[in-house]
Short mmCIF file of C-alpha atoms in Angstrom, two decimals:
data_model
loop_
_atom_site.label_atom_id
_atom_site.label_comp_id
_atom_site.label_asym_id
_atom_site.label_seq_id
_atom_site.Cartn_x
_atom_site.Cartn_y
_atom_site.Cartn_z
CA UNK A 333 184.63 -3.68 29.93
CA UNK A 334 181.64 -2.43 27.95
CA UNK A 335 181.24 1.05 28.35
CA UNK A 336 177.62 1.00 27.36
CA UNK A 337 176.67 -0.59 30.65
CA UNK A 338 177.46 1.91 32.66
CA UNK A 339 174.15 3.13 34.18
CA UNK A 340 173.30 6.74 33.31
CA UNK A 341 173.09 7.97 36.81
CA UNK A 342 177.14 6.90 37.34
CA UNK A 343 177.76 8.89 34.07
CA UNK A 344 175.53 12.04 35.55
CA UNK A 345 178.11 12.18 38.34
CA UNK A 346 181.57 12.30 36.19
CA UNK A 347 180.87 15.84 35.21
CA UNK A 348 180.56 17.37 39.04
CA UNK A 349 183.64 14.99 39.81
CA UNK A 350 185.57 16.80 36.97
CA UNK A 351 184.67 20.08 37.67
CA UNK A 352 185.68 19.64 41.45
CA UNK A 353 189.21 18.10 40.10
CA UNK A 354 189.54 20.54 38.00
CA UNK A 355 188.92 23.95 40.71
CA UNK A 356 191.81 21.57 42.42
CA UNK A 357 194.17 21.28 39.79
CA UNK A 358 193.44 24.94 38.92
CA UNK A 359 195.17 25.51 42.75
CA UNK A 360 198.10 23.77 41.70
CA UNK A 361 196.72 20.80 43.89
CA UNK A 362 198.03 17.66 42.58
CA UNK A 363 196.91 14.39 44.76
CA UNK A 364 193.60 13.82 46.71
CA UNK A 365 191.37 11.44 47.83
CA UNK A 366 188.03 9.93 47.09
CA UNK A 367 186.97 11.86 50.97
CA UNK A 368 188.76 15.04 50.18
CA UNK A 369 186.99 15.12 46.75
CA UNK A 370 183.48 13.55 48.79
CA UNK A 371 183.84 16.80 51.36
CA UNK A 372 183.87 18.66 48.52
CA UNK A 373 180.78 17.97 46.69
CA UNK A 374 178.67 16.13 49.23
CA UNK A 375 179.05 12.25 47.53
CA UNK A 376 179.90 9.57 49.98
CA UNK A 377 183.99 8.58 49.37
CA UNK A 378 182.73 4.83 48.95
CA UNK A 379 179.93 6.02 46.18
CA UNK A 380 183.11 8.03 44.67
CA UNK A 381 185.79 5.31 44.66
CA UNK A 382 182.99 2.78 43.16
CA UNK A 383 182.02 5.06 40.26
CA UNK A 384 185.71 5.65 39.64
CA UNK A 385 186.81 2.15 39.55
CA UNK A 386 184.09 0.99 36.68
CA UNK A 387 186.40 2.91 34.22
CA UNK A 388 189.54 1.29 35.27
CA UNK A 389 192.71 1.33 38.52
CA UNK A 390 193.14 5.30 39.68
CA UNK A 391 193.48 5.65 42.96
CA UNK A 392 196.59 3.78 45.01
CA UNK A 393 195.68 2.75 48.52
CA UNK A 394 196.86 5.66 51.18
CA UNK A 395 198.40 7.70 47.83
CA UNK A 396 195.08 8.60 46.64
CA UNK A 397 194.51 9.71 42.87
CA UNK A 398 196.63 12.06 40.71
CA UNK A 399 194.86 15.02 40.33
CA UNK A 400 196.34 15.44 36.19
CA UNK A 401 196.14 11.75 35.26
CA UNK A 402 192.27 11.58 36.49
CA UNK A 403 191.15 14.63 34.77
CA UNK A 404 192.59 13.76 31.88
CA UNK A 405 190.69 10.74 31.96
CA UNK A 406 187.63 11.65 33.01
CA UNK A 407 188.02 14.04 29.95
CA UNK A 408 188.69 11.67 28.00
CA UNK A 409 186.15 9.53 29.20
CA UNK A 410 183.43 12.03 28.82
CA UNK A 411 184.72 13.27 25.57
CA UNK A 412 185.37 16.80 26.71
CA UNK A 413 189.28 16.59 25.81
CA UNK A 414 187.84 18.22 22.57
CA UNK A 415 186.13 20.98 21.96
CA UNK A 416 182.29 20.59 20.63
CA UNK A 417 180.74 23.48 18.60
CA UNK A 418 177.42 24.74 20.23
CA UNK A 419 174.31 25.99 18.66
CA UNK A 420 171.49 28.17 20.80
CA UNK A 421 168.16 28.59 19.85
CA UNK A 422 166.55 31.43 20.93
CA UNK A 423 167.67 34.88 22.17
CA UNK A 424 165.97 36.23 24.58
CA UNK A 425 167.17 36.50 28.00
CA UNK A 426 168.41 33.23 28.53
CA UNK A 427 169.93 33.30 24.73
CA UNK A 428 171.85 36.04 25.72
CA UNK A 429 172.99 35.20 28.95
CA UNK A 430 174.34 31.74 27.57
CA UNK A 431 175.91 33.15 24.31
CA UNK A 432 177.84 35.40 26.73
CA UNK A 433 179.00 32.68 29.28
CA UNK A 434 182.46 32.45 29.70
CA UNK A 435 182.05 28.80 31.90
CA UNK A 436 182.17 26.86 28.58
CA UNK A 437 185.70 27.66 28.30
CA UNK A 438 188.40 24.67 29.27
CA UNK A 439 185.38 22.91 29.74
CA UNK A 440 184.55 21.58 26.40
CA UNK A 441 182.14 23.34 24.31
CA UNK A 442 182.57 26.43 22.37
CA UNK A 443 179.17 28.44 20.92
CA UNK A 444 179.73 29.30 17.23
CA UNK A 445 176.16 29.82 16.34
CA UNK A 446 172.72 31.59 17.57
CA UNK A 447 169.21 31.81 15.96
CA UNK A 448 166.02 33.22 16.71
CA UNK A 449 162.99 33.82 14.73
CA UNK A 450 162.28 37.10 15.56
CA UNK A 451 162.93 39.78 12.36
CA UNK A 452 164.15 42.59 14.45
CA UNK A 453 166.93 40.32 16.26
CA UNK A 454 168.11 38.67 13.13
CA UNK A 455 171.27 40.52 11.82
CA UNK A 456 171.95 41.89 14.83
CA UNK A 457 175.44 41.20 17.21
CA UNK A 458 174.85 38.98 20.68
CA UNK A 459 178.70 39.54 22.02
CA UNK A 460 180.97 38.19 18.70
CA UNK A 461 177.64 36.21 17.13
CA UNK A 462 175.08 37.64 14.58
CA UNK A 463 171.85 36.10 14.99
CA UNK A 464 170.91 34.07 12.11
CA UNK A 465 167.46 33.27 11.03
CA UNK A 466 165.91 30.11 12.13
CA UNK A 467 164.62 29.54 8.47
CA UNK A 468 168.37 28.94 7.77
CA UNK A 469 169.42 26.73 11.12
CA UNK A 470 168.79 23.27 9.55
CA UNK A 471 171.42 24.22 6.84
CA UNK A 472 173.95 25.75 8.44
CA UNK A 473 173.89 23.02 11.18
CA UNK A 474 174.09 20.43 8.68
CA UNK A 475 177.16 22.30 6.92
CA UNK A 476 179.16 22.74 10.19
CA UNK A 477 178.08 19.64 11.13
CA UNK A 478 177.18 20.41 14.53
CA UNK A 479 175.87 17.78 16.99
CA UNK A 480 174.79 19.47 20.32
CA UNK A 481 172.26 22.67 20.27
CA UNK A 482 170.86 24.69 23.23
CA UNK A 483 167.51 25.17 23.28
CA UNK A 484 165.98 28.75 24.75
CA UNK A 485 162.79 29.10 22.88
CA UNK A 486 159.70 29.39 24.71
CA UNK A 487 157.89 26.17 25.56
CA UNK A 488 155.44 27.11 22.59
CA UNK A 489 158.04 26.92 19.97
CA UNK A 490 160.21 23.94 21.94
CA UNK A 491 159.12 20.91 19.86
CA UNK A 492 158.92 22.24 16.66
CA UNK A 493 162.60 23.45 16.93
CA UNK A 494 163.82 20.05 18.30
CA UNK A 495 161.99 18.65 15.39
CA UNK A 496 163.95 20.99 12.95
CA UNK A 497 167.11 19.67 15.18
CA UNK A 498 166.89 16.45 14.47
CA UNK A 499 166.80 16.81 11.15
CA UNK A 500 170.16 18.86 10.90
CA UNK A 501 171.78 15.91 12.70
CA UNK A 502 171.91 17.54 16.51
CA UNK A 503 172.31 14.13 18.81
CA UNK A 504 172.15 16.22 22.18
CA UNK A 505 169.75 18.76 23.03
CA UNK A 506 170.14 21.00 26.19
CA UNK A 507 166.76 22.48 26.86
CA UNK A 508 165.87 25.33 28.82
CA UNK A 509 162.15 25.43 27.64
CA UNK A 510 159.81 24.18 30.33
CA UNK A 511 158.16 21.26 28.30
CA UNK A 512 159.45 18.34 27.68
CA UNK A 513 160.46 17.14 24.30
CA UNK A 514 159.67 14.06 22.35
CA UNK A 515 162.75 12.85 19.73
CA UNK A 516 164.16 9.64 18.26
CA UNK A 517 165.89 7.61 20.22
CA UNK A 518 169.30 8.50 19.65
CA UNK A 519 168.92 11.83 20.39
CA UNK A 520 169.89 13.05 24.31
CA UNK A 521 167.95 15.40 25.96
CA UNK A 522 168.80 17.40 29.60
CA UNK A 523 166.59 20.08 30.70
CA UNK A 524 167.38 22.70 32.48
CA UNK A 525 164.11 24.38 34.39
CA UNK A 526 164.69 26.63 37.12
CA UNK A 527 160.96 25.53 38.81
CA UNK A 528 161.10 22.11 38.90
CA UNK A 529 164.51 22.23 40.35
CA UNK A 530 162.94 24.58 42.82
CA UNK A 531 159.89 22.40 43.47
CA UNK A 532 162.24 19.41 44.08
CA UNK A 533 163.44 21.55 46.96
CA UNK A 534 159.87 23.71 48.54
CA UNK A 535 158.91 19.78 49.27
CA UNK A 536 161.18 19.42 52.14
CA UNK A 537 160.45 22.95 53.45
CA UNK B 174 152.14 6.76 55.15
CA UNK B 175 155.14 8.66 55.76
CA UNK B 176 156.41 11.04 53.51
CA UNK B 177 160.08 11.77 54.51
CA UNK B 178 160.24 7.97 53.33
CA UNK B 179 159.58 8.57 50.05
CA UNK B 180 162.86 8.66 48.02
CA UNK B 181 163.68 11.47 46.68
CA UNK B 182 164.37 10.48 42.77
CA UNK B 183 160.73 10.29 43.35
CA UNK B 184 159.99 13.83 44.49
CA UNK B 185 162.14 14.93 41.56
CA UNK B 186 160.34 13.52 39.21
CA UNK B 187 156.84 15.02 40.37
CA UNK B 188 157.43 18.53 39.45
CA UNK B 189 157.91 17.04 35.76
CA UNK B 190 154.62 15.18 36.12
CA UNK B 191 153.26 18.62 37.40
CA UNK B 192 154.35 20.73 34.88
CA UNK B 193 153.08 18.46 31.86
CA UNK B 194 149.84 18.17 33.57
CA UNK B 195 149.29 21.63 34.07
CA UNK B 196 150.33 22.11 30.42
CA UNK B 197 147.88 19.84 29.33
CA UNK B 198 145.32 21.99 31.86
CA UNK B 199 146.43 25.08 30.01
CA UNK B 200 144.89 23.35 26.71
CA UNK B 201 141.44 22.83 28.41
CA UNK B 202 142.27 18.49 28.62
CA UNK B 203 140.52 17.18 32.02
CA UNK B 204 141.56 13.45 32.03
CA UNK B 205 144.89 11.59 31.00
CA UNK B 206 146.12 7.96 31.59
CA UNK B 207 149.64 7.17 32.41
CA UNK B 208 150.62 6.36 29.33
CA UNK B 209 149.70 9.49 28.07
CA UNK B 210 151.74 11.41 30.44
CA UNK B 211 154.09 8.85 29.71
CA UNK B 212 154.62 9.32 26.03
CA UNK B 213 154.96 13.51 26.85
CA UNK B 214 157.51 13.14 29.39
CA UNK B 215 159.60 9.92 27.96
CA UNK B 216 159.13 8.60 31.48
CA UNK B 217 157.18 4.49 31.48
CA UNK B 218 153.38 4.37 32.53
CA UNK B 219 154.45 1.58 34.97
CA UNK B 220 156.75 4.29 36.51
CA UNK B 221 154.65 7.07 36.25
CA UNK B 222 151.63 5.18 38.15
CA UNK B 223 154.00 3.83 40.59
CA UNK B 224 155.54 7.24 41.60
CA UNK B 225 151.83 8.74 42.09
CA UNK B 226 150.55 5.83 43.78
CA UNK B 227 153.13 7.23 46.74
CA UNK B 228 150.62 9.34 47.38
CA UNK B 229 147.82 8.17 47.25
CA UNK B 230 144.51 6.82 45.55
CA UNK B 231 144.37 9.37 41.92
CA UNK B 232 143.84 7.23 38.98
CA UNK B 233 140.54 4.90 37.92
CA UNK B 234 141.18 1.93 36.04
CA UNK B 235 139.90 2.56 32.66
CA UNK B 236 139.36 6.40 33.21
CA UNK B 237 142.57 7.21 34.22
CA UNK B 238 143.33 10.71 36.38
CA UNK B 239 141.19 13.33 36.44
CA UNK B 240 143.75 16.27 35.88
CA UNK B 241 142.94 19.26 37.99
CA UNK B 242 142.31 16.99 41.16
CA UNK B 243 145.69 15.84 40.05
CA UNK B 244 147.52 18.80 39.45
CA UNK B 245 145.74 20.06 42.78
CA UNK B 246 147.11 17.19 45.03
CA UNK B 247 150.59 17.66 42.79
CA UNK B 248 150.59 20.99 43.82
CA UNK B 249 150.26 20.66 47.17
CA UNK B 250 152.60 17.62 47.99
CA UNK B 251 155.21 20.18 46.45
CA UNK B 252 153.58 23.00 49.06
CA UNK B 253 153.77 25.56 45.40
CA UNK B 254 149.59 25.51 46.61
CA UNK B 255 151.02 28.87 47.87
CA UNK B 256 153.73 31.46 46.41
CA UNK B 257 157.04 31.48 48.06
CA UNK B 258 159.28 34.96 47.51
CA UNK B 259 163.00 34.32 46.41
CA UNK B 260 166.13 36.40 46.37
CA UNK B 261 168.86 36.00 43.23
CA UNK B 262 172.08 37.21 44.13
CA UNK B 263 174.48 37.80 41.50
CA UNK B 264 173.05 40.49 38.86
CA UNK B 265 175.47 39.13 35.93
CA UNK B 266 173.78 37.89 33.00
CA UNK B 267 172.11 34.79 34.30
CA UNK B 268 170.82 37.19 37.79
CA UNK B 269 169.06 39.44 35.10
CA UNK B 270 167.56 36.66 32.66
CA UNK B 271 166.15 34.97 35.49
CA UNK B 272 165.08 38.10 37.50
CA UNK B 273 163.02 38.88 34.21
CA UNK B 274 162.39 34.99 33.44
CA UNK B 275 157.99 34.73 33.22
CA UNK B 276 158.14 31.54 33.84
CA UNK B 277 158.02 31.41 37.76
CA UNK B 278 154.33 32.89 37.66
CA UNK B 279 151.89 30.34 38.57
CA UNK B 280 154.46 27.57 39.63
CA UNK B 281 154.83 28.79 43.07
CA UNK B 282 157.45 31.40 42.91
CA UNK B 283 157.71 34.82 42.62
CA UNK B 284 161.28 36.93 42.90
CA UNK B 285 160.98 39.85 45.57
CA UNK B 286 164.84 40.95 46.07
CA UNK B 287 167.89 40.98 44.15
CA UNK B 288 171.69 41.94 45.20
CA UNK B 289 174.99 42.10 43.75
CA UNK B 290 178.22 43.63 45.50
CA UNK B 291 179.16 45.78 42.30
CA UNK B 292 179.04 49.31 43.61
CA UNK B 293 178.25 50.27 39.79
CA UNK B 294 175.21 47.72 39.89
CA UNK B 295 173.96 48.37 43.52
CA UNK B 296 170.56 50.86 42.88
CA UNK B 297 170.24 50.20 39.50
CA UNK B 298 166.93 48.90 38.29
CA UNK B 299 166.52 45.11 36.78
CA UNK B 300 162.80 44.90 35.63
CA UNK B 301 160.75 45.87 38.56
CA UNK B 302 163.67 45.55 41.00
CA UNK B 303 166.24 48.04 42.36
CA UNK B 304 169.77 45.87 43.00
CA UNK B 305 170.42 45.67 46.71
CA UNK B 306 173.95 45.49 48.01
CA UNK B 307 174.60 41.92 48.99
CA UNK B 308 176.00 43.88 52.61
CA UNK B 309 172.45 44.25 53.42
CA UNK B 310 171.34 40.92 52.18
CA UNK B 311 171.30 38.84 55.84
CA UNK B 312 169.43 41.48 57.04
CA UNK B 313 166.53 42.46 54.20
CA UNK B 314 166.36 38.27 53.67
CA UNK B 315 165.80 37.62 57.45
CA UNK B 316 163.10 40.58 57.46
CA UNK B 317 161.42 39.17 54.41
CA UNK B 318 161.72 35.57 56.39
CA UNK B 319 162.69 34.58 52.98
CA UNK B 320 163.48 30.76 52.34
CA UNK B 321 164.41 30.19 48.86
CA UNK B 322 167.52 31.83 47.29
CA UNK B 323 169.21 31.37 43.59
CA UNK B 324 172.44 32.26 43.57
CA UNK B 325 174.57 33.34 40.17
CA UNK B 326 177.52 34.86 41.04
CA UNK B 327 181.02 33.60 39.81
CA UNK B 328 182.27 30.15 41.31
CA UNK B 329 185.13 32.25 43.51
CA UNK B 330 181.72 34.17 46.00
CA UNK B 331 179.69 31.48 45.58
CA UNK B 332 180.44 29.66 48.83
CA UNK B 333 180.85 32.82 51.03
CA UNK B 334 177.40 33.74 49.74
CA UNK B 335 175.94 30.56 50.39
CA UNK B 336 177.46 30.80 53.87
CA UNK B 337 175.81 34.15 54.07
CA UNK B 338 172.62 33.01 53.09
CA UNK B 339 172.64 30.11 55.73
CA UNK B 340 172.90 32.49 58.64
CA UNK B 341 169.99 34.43 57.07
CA UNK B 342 167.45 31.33 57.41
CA UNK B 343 167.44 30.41 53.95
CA UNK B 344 166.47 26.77 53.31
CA UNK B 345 166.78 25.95 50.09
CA UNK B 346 169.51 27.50 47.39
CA UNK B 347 169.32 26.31 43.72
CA UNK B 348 172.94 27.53 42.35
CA UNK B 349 174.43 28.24 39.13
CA UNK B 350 177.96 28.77 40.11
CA UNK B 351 179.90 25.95 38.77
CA UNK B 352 180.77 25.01 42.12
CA UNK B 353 179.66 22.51 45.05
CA UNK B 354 178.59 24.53 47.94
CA UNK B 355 178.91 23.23 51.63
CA UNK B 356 175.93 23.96 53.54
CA UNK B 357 174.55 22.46 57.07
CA UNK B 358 171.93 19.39 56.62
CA UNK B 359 168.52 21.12 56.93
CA UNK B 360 169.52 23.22 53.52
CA UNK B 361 168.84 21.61 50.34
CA UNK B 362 171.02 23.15 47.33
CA UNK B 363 170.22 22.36 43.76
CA UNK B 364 172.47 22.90 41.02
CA UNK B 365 172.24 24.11 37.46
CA UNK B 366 175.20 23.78 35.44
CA UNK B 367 174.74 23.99 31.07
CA UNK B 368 178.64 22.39 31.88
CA UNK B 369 177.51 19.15 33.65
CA UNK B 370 174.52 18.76 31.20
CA UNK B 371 176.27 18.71 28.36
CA UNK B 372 179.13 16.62 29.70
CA UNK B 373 176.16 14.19 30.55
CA UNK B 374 175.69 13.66 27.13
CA UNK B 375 179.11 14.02 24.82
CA UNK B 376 179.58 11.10 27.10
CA UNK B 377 177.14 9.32 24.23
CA UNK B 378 178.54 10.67 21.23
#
């Protein structure tokens, strides 16, 4: 089976499959089943159980699936049974609020770095991190070798940053600037914008 | 034509048509083709003039869409042709970012309330806003006639909340607990998790 064929939107759904396994396992649950798990986050069982089964056999008719042996997979599957160094860009509010997020914890990804460009942040402590110049973020990227930055800057600033990204070798951008980025092809981009989110909902209201 | 036909990976992409357009707006441009648009947003022409021909007649052959008429019709197939007040409860981190976030001005949205249950955080000011305790929050919401709520607390309230913010009329929750909420069919929940993003795309590494 080639994993490449896999359409995106299949892939997009592994992560809120995880994180419901996981807030079962962390309740010492150990079996359910593609409804329980549907219930749960509002996916049809059948739209489950055919996601599941393009990655291999899981589930056992009437057992269900093992609660351990799927998350390990799906962590291993999503490549989140390591944990991936994080750079943010940018620390404002948002900065801030993500450089002092516990929910990365068990879950993958680990922020050792944050920039900003501003003179009177640079030097000073966000939680454990000093704020490092942005004049500097290409090379120490490059030298810890990171691949996956979060992007905070506002929208002015956005491409210019992503530019100086892909140069240090970052293959996945999470941005929270509302603007949409343009970079090479093998470079991932998700964005994260409170308002269109919200506009995809005041259309049905 | 009927709108509650259109699917909604459609709908979802319009508020990322909207915002590049208006950007574009912002920089004093009056016409753009699809291809254009296209090459801002990484989304095909053929897709892009597909999705807006939903809704109508906009583009000319040859002179492609005239972008305020655009943005105008945009605008109000997303009904953010008018401002609609929000609550945030949960006034951790994220709550205060985005109850000082700019970036809902002139996209339809405008915070009016915020709550937390801390006693230590309830009458404090964020910004503009005094923290109201989240046991008044079915009450001040109804009162306001409020429809839109984001909700940031930790993943263990979240679903009480949500339940909380049912029975106070509210429509339409985007949430950023890490957590699948259960709400009734005629409310719409949206989720922002960095988690799920980012999972999205180690997937690729």
């Amino acid at each position: 089976m080639n994993a490449d064929k896999i359409p995106d939107i299949i892939i997009g759904r592994l992560p809120v499959y995880l994180r419901a396994l996981q807030r079962l396992a962390d309740k010492g649950v150990l079996n359910t089943s593609s409804q329980e798990l549907g219930e749960m986050i509002g996916i049809s069982a059948a739209q489950i159980r055919k996601d599941i089964s393009q990655f291999g056999e899981f589930g056992k008719q009437g057992t269900g699936y093992s609660i351990p042996f799927l998350v390990d997979r799906l962590r291993s599957i999503l490549k989140v049974d390591r944990v991936w160094d994080v750079a943010i860009i940018g620390m404002g509010d948002m900065g801030h609020a993500l450089a002092r997020y516990n929910g990365f914890t068990n879950r993958g990804f680990h922020v050792t770095m944050v920039f900003d460009n501003d003179p009177n942040k640079i030097g000073q402590k966000v939680g454990e991190f000093e704020i490092f110049s942005t004049v500097v973020m290409i090379e120490k990227i490059k030298q810890q070798k990171l691949k996956i930055a979060v992007l905070t800057t506002p929208a002015s600033a956005a491409q210019e940053i992503a530019d100086q990204l892909v140069k240090a070798g970052i293959k996945a951008i999470l941005n929270y600037a509302p603007i949409s980025l343009t970079v090479p092809d093998d470079v991932r981009v998700q964005y994260i914008d409170p308002v269109t989110h919200l506009q995809r909902m005041t259309y049905y209201l």
